[in-house]
Structure formats: structure tokens, C-alpha cells
mmCIF file of C-alpha atoms in Angstrom:
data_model
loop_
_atom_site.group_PDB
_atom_site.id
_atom_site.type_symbol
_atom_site.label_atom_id
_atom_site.label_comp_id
_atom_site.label_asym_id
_atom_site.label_seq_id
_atom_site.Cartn_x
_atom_site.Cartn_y
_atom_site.Cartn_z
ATOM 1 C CA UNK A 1 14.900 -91.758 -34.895
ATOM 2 C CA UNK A 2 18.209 -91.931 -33.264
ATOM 3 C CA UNK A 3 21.480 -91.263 -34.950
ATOM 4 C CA UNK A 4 23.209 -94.773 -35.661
ATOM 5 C CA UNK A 5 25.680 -94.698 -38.201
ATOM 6 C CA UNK A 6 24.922 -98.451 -39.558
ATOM 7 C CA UNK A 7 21.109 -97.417 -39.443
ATOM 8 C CA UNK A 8 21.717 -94.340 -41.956
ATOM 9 C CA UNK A 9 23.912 -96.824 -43.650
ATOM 10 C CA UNK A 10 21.216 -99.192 -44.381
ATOM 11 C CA UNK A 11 18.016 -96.730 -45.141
ATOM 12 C CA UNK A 12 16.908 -97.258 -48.372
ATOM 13 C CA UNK A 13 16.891 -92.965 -48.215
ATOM 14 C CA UNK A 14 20.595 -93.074 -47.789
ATOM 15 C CA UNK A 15 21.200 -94.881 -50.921
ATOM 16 C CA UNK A 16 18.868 -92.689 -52.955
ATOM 17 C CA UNK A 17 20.469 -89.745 -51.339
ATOM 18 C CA UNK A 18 23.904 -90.938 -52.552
ATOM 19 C CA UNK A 19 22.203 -91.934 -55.750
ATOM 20 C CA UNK A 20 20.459 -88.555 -57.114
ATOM 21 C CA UNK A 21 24.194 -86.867 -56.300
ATOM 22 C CA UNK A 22 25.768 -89.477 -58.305
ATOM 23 C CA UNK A 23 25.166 -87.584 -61.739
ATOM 24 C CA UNK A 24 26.792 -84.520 -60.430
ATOM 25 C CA UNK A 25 29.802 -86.218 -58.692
ATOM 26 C CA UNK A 26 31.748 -85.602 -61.897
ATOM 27 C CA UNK A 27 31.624 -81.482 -62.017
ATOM 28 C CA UNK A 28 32.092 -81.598 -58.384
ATOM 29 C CA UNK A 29 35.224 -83.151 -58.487
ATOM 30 C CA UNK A 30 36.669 -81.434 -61.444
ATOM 31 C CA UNK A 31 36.072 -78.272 -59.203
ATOM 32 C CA UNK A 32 37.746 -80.117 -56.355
ATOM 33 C CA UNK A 33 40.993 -81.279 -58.235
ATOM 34 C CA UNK A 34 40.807 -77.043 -59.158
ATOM 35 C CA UNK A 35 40.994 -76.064 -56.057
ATOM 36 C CA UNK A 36 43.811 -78.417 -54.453
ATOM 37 C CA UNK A 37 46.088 -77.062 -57.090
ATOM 38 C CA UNK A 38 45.480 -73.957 -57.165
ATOM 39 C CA UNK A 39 45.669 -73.927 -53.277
ATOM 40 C CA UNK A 40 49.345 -75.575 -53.397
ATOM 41 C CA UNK A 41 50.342 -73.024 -56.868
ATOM 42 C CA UNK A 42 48.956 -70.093 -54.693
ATOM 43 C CA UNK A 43 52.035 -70.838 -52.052
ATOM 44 C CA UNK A 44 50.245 -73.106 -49.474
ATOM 45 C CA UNK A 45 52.603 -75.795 -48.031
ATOM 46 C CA UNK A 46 51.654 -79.136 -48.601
ATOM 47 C CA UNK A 47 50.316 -80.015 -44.846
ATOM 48 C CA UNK A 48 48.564 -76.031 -44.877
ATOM 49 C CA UNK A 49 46.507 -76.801 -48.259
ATOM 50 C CA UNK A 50 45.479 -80.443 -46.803
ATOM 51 C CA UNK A 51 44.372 -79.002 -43.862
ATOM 52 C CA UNK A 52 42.607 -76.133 -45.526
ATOM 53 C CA UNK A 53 40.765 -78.685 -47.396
ATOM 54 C CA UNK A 54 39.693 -81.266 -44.608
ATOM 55 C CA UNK A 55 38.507 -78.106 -42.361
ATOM 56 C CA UNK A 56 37.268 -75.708 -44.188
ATOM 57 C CA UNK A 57 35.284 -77.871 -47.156
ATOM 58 C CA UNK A 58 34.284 -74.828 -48.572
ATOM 59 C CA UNK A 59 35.387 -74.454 -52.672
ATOM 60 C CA UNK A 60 34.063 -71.073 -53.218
ATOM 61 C CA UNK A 61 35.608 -69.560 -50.200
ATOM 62 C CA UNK A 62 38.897 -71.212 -50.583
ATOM 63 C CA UNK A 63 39.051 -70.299 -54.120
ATOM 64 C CA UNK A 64 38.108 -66.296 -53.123
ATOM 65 C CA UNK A 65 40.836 -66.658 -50.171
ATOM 66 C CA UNK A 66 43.723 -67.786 -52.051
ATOM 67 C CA UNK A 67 44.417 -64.409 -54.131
ATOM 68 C CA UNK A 68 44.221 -63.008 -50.869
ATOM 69 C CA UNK A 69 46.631 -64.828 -49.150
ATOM 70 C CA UNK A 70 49.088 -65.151 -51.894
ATOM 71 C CA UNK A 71 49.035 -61.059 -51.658
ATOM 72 C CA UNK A 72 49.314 -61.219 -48.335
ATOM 73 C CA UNK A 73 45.913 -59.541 -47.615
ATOM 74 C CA UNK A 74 45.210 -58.609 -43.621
ATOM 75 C CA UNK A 75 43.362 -61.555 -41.824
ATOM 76 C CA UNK A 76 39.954 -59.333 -41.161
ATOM 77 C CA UNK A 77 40.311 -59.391 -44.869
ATOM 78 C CA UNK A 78 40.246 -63.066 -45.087
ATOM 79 C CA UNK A 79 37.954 -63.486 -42.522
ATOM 80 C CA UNK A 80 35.317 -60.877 -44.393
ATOM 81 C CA UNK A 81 35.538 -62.500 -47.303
ATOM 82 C CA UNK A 82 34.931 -66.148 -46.565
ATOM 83 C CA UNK A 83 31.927 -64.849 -44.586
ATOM 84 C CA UNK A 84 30.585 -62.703 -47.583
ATOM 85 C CA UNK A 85 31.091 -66.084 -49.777
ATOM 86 C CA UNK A 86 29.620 -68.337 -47.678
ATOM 87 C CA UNK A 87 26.229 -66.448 -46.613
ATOM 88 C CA UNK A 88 24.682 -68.393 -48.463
ATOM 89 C CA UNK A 89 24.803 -70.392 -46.079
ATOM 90 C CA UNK A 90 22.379 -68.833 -43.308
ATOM 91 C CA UNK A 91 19.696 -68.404 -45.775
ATOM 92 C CA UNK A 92 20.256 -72.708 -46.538
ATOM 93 C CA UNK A 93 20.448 -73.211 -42.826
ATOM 94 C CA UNK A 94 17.629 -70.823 -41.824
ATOM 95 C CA UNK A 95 15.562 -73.597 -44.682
ATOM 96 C CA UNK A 96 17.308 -76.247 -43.007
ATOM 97 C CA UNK A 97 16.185 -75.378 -39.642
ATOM 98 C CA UNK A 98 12.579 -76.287 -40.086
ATOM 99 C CA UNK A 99 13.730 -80.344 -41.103
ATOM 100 C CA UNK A 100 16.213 -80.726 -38.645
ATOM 101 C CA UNK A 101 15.662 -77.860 -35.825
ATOM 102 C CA UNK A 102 14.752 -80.687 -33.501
ATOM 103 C CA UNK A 103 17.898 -82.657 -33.334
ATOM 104 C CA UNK A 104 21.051 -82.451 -30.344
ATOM 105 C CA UNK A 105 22.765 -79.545 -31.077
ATOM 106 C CA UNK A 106 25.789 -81.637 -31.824
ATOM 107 C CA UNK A 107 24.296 -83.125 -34.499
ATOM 108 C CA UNK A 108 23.168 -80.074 -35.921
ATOM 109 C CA UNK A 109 26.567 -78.577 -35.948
ATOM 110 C CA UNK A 110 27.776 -82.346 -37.762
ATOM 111 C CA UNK A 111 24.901 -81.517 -40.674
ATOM 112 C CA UNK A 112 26.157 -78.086 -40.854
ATOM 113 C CA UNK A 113 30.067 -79.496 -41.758
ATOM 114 C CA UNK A 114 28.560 -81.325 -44.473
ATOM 115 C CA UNK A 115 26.866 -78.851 -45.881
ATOM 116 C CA UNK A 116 26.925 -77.900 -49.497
ATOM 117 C CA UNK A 117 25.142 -76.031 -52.123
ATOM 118 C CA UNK A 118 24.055 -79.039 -54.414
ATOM 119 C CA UNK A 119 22.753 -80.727 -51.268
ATOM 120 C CA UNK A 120 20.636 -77.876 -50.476
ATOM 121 C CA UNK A 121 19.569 -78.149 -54.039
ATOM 122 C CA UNK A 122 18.416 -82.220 -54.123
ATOM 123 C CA UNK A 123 17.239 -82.221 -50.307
ATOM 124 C CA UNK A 124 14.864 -79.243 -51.296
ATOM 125 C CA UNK A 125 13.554 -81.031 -54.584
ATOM 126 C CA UNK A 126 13.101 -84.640 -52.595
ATOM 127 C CA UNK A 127 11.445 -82.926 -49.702
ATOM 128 C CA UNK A 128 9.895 -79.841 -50.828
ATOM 129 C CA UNK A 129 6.895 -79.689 -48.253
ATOM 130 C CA UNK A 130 8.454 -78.086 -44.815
ATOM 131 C CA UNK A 131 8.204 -80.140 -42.523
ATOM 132 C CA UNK A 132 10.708 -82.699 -40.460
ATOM 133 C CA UNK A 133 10.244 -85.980 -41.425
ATOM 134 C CA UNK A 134 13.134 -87.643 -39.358
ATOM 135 C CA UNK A 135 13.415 -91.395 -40.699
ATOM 136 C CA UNK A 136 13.606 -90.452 -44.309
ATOM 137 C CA UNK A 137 15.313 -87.195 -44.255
ATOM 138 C CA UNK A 138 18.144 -87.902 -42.565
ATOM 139 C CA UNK A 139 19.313 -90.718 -44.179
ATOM 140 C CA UNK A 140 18.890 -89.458 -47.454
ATOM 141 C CA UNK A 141 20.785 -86.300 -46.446
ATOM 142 C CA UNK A 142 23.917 -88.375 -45.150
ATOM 143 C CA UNK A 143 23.630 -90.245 -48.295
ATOM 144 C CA UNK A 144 23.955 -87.469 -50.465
ATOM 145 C CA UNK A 145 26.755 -85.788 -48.639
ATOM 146 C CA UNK A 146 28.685 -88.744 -48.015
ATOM 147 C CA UNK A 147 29.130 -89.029 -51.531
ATOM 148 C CA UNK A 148 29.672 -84.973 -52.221
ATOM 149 C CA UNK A 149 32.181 -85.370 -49.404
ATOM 150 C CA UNK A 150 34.206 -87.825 -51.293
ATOM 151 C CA UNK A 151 33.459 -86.439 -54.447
ATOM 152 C CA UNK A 152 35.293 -83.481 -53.385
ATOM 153 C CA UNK A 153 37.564 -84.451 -51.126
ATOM 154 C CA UNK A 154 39.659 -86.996 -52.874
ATOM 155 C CA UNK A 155 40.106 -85.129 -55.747
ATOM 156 C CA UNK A 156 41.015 -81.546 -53.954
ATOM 157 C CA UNK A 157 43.582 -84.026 -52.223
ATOM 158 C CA UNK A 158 44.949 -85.602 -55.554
ATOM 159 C CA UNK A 159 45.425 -82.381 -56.831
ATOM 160 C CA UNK A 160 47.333 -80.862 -53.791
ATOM 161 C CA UNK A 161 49.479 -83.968 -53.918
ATOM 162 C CA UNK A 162 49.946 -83.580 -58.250
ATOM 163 C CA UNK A 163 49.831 -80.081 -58.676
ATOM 164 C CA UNK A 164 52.714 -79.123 -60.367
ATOM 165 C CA UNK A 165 51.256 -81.846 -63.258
ATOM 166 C CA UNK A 166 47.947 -80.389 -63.588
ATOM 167 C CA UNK A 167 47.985 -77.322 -65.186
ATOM 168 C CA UNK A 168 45.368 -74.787 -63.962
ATOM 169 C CA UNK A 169 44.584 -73.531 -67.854
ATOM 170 C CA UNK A 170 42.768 -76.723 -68.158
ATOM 171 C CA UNK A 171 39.405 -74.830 -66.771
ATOM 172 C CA UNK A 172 37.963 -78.047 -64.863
ATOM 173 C CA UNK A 173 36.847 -75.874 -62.508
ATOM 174 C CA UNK A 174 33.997 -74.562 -65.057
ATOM 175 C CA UNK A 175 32.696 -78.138 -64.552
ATOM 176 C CA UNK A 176 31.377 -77.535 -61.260
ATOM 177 C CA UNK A 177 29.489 -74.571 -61.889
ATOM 178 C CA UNK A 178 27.809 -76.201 -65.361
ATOM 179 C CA UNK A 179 27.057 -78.848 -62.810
ATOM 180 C CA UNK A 180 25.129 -76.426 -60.419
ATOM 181 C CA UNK A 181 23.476 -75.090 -62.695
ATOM 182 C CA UNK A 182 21.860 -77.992 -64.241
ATOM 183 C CA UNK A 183 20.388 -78.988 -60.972
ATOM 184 C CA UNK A 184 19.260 -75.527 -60.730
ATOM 185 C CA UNK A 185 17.664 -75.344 -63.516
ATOM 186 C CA UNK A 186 15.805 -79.063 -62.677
ATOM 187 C CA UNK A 187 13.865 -76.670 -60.011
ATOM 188 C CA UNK A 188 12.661 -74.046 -61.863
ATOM 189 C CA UNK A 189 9.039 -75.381 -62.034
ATOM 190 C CA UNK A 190 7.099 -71.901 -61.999
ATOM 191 C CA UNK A 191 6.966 -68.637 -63.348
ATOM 192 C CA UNK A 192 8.268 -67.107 -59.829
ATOM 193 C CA UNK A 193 10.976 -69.253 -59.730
ATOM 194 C CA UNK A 194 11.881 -68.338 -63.023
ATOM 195 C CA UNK A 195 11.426 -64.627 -62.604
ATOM 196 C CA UNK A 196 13.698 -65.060 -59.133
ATOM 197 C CA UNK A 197 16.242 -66.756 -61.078
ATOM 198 C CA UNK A 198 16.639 -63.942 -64.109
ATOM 199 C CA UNK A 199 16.389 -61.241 -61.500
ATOM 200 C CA UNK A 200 19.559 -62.948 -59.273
ATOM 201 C CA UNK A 201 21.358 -63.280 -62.608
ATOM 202 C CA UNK A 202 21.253 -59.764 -63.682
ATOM 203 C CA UNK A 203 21.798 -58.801 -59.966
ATOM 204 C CA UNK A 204 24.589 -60.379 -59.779
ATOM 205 C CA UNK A 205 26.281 -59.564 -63.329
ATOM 206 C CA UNK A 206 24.902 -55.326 -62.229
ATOM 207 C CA UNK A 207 26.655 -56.002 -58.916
ATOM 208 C CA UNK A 208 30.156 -57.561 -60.293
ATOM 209 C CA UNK A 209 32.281 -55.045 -59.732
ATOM 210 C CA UNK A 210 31.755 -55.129 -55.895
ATOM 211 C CA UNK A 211 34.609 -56.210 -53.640
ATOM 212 C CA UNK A 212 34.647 -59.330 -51.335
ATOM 213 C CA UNK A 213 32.140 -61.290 -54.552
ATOM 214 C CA UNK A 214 29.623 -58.856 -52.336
ATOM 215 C CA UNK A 215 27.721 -59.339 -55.730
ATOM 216 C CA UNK A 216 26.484 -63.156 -54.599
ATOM 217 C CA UNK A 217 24.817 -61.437 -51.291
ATOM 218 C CA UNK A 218 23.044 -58.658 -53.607
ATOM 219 C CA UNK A 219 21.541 -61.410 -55.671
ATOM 220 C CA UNK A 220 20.581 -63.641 -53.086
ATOM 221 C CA UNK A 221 18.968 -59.986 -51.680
ATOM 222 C CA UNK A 222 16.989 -59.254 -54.570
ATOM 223 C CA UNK A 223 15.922 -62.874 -55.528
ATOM 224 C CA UNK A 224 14.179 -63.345 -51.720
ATOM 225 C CA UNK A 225 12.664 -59.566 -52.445
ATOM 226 C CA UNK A 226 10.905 -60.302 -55.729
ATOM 227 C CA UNK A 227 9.820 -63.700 -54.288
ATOM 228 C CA UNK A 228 8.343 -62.115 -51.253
ATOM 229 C CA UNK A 229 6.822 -59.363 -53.293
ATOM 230 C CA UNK A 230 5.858 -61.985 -56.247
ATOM 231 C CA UNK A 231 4.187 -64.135 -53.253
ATOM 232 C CA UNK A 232 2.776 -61.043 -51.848
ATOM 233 C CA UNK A 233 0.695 -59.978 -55.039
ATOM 234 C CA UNK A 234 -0.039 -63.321 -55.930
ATOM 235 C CA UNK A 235 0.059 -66.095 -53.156
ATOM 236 C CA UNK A 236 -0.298 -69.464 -54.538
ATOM 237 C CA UNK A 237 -3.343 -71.937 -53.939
ATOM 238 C CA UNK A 238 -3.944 -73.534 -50.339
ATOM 239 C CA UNK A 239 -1.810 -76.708 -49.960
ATOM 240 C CA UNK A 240 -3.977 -79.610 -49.277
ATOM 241 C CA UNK A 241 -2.904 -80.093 -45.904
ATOM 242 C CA UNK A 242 -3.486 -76.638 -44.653
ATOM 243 C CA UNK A 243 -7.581 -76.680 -45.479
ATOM 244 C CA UNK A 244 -9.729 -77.858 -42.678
#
């Protein structure tokens, strides 16, 4: 199908996108309300931390920047470490890729904007088989990242405008990561999965101590190797489609 804004609009898909997101609109914009104050307590002027926001829309990488430029850290520095964050990111979009690979580039580089981590997370669990399926998945997509967007966005903006009355020892922040990791959990279906999972964790606690939060790329690292390796020894049962 085309890309028609009032189309996407009006897909049932779109409101169920918007709909499975709604139950986790509430951590995500605790951690967005975070993040605009502590962008405008770090230093940030008030048009730089609005900005920041509208462009980058990324929480964990503004969150690991803003130490770094309140200590006035080398740009390469900056740079390195949003990249590190965010890689994440290739491993969603290499997923991504098979669903959408056939749209206009410029569309492509539109989904990719929108992006986020719980979107991954409810696109993969509505559409788990592979496989582009353009009238459905695309609506439901916008759906659920037109609400994350606003779920975030408004919020982070709120508290840029009212941060010197929202104190950061509140923890709200904490919200968003309790909320990714109930969805998370929601997709833990099979032993692998759960094996992947534990093996990430204690990657990542083992790797803590490594600059740049280098520690999220070692257990995204060693949760692919013991799923490859897990898959390897034991592949599961032909899917029904793929029999002749």
C-alpha cells in the first residue's frame, strides 16, 4: 500500500498499534519528564534542551550525554557514546529490514526517526513471523509510535519548561525501565529466550564497569551468541509454512 497519512489514520492496525502502547505510556513519560530536567539542570539552555529533544528522541543517549557535556567532555567523546548507546539500534533495524526493506528509502529513514525500543518490543510480539505484510504492519507501527512519540515528547518538554520544580530525587525515571521490562518479560515464551535473557543480564552486570555503558553492546553480544549456539544444538520444529 501507499503511504497516506489519513489511510494509516483510519486502519483498524493503527488504532491497535496505539492501543497495545497505551499501558506503557505512563513509564515512558515519567522517563521523559526525567530527562527534560535533567537536560535543562545539566546546563542546557532552554532552546538547546528543546532541540535536543525534538532531534535526537533518543532517552538513553541523552541521558549518557549529559554528564558528558556538563564536564565538558571532547565531541568524539559524545559522538562515541551516543553510538555505543544506541547500537541497539542496528541489531532492531537489521529485524526491521525484513518488514519494511521494500519501502522508498525516504520512508525508511521516517520509520527509523520513530524508532524506539518498546516498539521493537510490541511490533515483534504482533508480527512475530518474518515476513512484510504491508497493509497491516504499517499502520499498526505508526499507531504505536505516534503515541510513544507523544508519550515522550510532551512530557520531556514539560519538564524542560518546569525544571527547576521537579526535583530529580523523585526517581521517575525508574518508571521507564520497570516499564520495559514488563513488556520484556511478556516475550519470554521459551526456554531459549529465557536462557538469552539471564545470560544478557549477568553480561551486562559482569561488564558494568566498562566505559561509554560499552556493557549494553557486550550483552546484546552474548545474548545473539547463546541464541545462535542454543539454535545451533537444538533448532526448533519446521514452521508450517516452510514444509512442502
Amino acid at each position: 500500500m501507499g503511504f497516506s497519512p489519513w489511510a494509516q489514520w483510519r486502519h483498524p492496525e493503527f488504532r491497535r498499534g496505539a492501543r497495545e502502547m497505551l499501558g506503557i505510556t505512563l513509564g515512558i513519560s515519567a522517563w521523559g519528564l526525567v530527562t527534560g530536567v535533567a537536560m535543562v539542570k545539566s546546563g542546557l539552555s532552554l532552546w538547546l534542551a528543546l532541540l535536543m529533544s525534538l532531534i535526537v528522541f533518543a532517552g538513553s543517549s541523552q541521558l549518557a550525554a549529559l554528564p558528558l557535556i556538563a564536564g565538558g567532555a571532547p565531541l568524539w567523546v559524545l559522538w562515541a557514546t551516543a553510538f555505543c548507546v544506541n547500537l541497539r539500534f542496528v541489531i532492531f533495524s537489521a529485524q526491521w529490514r525484513l518488514y519494511f526493506g521494500h519501502l522508498p528509502r525516504w520512508q525508511r529513514l521516517t520509520l527509523s526517526y520513530f524508532a524506539a525500543d518498546l516498539n521493537y518490543v510490541a511490533f515483534m510480539r504482533r508480527f512475530p513471523d518474518p515476513r512484510a505484510e504491508p497493509e497491516a504492519q504499517q499502520p499498526y507501527y505508526w499507531g504505536g509510535v505516534a503515541l510513544n512519540w507523544c508519550a515522550w515528547q510532551l512530557p520531556s518538554i514539560a519538564g524542560i519548561l518546569l525544571a527547576d520544580r521537579v526535583p530529580t530525587e523523585w526517581g521517575l525515571g525508574f518508571a521507564g525501565v520497570l516499564a520495559l521490562l514488563g513488556l520484556t518479560y511478556s516475550l519470554l515464551s521459551s526456554g531459549k529466550s529465557w536462557i538469552s535473557a539471564g545470560v544478557a543480564g549477568c553480561a551486562a552486570v559482569a561488564a558494568y564497569a566498562l566505559p561509554l555503558r560499552l556493557n549494553i553492546v557486550v550483552a546484546i553480544a552474548a545474548a545473539v551468541a547463546i541464541g545462535l549456539l542454543l539454535d545451533h544444538w537444538k533448532p526448533d520444529a519446521a514452521k508450517p509454512e516452510l514444509r512442502a
